[in-house]
mmCIF file of C-alpha atoms and ligand atoms in Angstrom:
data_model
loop_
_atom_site.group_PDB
_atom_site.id
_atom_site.type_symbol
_atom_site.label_atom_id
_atom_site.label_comp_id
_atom_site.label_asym_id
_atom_site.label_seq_id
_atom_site.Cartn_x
_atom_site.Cartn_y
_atom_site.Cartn_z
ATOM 1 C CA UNK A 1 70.092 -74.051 -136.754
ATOM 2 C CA UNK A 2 68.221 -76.441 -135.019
ATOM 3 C CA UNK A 3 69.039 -80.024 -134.399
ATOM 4 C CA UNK A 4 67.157 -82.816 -133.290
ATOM 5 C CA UNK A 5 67.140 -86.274 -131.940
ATOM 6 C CA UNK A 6 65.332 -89.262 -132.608
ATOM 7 C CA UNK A 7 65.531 -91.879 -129.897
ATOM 8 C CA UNK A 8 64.622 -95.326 -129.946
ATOM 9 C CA UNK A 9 65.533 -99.260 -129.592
ATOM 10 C CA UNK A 10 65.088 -99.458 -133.631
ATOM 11 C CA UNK A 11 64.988 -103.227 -133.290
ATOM 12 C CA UNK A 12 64.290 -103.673 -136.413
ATOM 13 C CA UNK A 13 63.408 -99.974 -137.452
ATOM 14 C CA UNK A 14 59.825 -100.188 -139.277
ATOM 15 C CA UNK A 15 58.001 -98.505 -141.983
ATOM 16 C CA UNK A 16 56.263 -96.407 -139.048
ATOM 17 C CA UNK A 17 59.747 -95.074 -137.562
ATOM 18 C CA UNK A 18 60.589 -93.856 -141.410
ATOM 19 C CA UNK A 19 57.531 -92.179 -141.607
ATOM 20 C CA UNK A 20 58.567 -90.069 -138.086
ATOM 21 C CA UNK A 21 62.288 -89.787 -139.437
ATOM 22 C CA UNK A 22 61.012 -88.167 -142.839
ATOM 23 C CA UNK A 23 58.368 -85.815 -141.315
ATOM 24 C CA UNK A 24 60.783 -85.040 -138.189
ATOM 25 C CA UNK A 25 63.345 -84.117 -141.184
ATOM 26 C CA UNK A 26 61.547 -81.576 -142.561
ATOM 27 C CA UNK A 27 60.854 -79.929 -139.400
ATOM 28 C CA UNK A 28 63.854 -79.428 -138.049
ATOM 29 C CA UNK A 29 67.693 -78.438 -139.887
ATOM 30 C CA UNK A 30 69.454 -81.821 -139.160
ATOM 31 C CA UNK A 31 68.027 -84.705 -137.499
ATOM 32 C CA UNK A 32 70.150 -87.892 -135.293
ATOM 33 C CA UNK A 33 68.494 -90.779 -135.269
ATOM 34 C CA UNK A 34 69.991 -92.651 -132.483
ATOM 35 C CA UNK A 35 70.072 -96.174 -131.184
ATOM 36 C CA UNK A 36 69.608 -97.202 -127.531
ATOM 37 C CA UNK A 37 72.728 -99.466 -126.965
ATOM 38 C CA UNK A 38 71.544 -101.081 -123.671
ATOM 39 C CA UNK A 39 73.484 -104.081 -123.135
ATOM 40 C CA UNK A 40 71.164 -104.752 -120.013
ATOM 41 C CA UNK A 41 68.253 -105.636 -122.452
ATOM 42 C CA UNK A 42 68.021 -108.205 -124.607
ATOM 43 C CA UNK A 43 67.811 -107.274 -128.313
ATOM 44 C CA UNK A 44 66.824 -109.166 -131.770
ATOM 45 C CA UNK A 45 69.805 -107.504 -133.081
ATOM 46 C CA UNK A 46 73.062 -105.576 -132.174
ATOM 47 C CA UNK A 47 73.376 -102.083 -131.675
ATOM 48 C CA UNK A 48 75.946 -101.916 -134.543
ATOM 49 C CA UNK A 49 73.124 -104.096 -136.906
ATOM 50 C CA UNK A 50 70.535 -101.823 -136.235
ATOM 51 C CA UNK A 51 72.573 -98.688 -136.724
ATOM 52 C CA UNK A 52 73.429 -100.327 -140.203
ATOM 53 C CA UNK A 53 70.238 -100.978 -141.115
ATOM 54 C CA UNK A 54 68.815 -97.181 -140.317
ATOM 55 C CA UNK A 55 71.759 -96.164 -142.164
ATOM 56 C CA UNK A 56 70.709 -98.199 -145.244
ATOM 57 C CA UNK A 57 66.934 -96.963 -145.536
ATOM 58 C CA UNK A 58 67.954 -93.051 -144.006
ATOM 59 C CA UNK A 59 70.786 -93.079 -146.933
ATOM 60 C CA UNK A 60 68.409 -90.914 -149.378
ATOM 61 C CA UNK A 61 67.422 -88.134 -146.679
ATOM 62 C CA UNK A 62 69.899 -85.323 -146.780
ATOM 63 C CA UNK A 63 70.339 -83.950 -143.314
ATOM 64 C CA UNK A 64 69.627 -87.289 -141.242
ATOM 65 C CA UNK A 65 72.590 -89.050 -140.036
ATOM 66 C CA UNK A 66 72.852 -92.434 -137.787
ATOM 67 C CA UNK A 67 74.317 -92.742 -134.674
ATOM 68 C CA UNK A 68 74.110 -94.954 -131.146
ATOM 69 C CA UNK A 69 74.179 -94.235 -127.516
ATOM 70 C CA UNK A 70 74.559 -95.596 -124.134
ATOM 71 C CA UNK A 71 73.071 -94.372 -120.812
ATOM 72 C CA UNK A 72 71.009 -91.598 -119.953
ATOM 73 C CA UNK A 73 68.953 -89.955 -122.424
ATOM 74 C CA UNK A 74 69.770 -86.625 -121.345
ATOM 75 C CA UNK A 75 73.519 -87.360 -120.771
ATOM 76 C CA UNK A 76 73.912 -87.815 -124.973
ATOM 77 C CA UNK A 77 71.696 -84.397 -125.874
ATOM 78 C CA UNK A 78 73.782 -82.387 -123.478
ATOM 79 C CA UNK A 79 77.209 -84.143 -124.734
ATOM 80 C CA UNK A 80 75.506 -83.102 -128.630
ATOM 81 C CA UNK A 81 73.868 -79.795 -127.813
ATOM 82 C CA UNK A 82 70.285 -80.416 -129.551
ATOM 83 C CA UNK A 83 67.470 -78.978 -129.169
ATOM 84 C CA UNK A 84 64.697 -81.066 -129.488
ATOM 85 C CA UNK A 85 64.037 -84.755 -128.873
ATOM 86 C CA UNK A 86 61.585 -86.596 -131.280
ATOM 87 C CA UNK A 87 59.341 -89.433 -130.104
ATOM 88 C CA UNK A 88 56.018 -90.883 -132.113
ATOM 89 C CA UNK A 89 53.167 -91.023 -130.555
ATOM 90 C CA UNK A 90 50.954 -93.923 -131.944
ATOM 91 C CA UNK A 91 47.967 -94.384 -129.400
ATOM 92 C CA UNK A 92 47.030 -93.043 -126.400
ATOM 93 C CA UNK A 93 48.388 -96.525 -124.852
ATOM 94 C CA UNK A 94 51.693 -94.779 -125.687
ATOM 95 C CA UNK A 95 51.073 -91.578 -124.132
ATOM 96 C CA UNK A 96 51.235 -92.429 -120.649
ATOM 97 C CA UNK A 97 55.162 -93.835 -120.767
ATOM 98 C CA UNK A 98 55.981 -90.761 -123.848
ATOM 99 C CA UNK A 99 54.889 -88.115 -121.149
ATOM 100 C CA UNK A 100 56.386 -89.641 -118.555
ATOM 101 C CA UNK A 101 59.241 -89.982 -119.989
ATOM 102 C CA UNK A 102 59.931 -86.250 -121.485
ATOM 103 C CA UNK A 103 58.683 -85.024 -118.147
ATOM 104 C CA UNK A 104 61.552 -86.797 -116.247
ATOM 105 C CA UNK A 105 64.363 -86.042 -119.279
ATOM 106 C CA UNK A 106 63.273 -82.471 -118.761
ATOM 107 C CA UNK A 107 63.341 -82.371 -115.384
ATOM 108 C CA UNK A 108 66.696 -83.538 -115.868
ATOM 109 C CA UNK A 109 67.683 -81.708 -118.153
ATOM 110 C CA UNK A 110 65.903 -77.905 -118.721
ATOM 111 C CA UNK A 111 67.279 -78.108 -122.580
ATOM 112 C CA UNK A 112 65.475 -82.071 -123.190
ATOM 113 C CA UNK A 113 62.376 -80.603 -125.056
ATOM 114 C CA UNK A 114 60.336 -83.515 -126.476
ATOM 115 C CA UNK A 115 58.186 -82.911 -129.409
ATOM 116 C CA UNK A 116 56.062 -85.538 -130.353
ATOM 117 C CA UNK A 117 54.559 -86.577 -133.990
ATOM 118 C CA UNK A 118 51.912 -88.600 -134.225
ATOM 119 C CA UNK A 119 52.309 -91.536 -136.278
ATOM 120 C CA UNK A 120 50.643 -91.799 -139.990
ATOM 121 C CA UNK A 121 47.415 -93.609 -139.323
ATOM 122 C CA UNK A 122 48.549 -96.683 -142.052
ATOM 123 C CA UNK A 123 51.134 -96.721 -139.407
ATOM 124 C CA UNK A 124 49.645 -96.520 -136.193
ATOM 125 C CA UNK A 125 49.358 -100.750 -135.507
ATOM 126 C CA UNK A 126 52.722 -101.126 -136.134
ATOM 127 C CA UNK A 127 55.630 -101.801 -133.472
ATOM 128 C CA UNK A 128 58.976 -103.484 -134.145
ATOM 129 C CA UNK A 129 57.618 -106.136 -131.612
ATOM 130 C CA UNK A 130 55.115 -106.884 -133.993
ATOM 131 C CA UNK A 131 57.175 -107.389 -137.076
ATOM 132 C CA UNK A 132 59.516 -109.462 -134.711
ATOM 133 C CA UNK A 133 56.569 -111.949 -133.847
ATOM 134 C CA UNK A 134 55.632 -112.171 -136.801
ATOM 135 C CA UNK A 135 59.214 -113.141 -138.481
ATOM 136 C CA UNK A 136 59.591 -115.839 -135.608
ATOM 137 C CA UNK A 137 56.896 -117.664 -136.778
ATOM 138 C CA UNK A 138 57.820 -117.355 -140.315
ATOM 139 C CA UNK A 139 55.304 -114.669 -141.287
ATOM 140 C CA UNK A 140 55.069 -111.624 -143.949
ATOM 141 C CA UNK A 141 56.479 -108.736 -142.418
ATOM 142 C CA UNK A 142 56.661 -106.795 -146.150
ATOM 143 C CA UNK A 143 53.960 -104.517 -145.184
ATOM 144 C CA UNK A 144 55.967 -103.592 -141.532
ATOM 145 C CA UNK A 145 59.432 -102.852 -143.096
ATOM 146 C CA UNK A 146 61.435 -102.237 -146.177
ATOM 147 C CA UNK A 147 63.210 -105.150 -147.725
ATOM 148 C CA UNK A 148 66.786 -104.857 -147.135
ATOM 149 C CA UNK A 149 65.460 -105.213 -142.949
ATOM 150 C CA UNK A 150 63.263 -107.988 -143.746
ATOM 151 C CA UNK A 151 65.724 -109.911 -145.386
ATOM 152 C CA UNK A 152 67.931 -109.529 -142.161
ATOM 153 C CA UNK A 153 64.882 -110.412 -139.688
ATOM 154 C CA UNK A 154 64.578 -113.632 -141.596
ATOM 155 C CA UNK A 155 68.467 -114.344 -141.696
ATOM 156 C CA UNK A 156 68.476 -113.803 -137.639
ATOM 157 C CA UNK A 157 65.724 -115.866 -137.205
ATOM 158 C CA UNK A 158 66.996 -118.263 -139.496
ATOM 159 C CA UNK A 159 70.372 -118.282 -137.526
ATOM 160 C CA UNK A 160 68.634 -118.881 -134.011
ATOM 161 C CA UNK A 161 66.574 -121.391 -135.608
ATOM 162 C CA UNK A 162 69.643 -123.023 -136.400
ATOM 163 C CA UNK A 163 71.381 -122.688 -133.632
ATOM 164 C CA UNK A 164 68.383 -123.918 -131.626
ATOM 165 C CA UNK A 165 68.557 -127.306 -133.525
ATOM 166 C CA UNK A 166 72.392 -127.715 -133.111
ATOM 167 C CA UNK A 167 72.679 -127.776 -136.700
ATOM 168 C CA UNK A 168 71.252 -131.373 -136.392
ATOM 169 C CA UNK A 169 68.641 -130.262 -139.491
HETATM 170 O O1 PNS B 201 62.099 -97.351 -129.030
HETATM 171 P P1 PNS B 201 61.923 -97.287 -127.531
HETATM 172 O O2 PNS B 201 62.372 -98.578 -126.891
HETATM 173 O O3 PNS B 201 60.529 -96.901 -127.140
HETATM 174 O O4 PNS B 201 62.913 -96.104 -127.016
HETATM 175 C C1 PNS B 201 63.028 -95.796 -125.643
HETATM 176 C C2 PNS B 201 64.228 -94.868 -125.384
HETATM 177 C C3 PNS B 201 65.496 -95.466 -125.964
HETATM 178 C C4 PNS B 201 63.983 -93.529 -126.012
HETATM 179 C C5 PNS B 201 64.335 -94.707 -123.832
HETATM 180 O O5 PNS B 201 64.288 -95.974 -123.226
HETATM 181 C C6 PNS B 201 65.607 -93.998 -123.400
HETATM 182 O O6 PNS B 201 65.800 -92.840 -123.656
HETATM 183 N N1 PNS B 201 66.506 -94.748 -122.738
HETATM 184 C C7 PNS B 201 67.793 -94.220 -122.277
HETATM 185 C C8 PNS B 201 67.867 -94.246 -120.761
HETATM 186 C C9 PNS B 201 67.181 -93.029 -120.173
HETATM 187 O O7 PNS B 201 67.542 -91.910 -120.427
HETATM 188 N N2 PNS B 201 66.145 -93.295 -119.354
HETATM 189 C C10 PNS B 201 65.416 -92.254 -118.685
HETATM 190 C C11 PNS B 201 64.182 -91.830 -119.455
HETATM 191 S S1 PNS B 201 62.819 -91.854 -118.375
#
């Protein structure tokens, strides 16, 4: 049985991080998607939001299941025992950071195997930063991410917006 992790900030998780999720679920016998809690970093949304919202749109794939973490990388697939960690690889802009990364986890960590999928091509533009810039200033972000997260990106937004104003509007 092999089990795998998927690591990430998920902040909001996009139509490009399903793709890897469904693909990377077919691969391998059960797969964690897994939330970077890092309260160092500021985030659009909480830890606890974004695990609710992977749970939402992962609710119809059998063996995937949701989860969050803190610290090191390595630390949390030791603590869980898998065997593989998942990352997407959209451009070769992201390859530099990707191989750094497994390079150090694995150097870490003998057992921290990264495999990497490249992202669908429809996909490859996409970044949560991108749907996030594009919600602040009120744009379409249908195309980046299934409804039930756009609908939240627009309530946060919103929100801020409001509480930017002071409620004076
Ligand atoms: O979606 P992201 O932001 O590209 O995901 C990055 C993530 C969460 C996979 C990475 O930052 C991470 O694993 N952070 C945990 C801390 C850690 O282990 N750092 C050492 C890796 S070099």
């Amino acid at each position: 049985m092999t089990s795998a992790i998927y690591p990430g900030s998920f902040d909001p998780v996009t139509f490009g991080h399903i793709d890897i999720i469904k693909r990377a679920s077919k691969l391998f016998d059960s797969l964690t998607v897994s939330v970077l809690d890092n309260k160092a970093k500021s985030a659009l949304f909480s830890a606890d939001d974004r695990v609710k919202m992977l749970h939402e749109v992962c609710s119809d794939i059998p063996n995937v299941r949701v989860d969050s973490f803190s610290g090191l990388l390595v630390d949390y697939v030791r603590e869980n025992s898998f065997d593989v960690v998942i990352r997407g690889l959209r451009a070769i802009t992201d390859f530099e950071y990707e191989l750094q990364m497994a390079q150090t986890n694995r150097k870490l960590l003998l057992q921290a195997d990264t495999v990497f999928l490249t992202t669908s091509l429809e996909y490859a533009y996409l970044s949560s930063t991108t749907v996030r810039e594009v919600a602040a200033f009120g744009g379409d972000i249908s195309l980046f991410v299934p409804d039930s997260v756009a609908k939240e990106v627009y309530e946060k937004f919103s929100k801020q917006n409001g509480e930017k104003n002071g409620g004076k509007d």
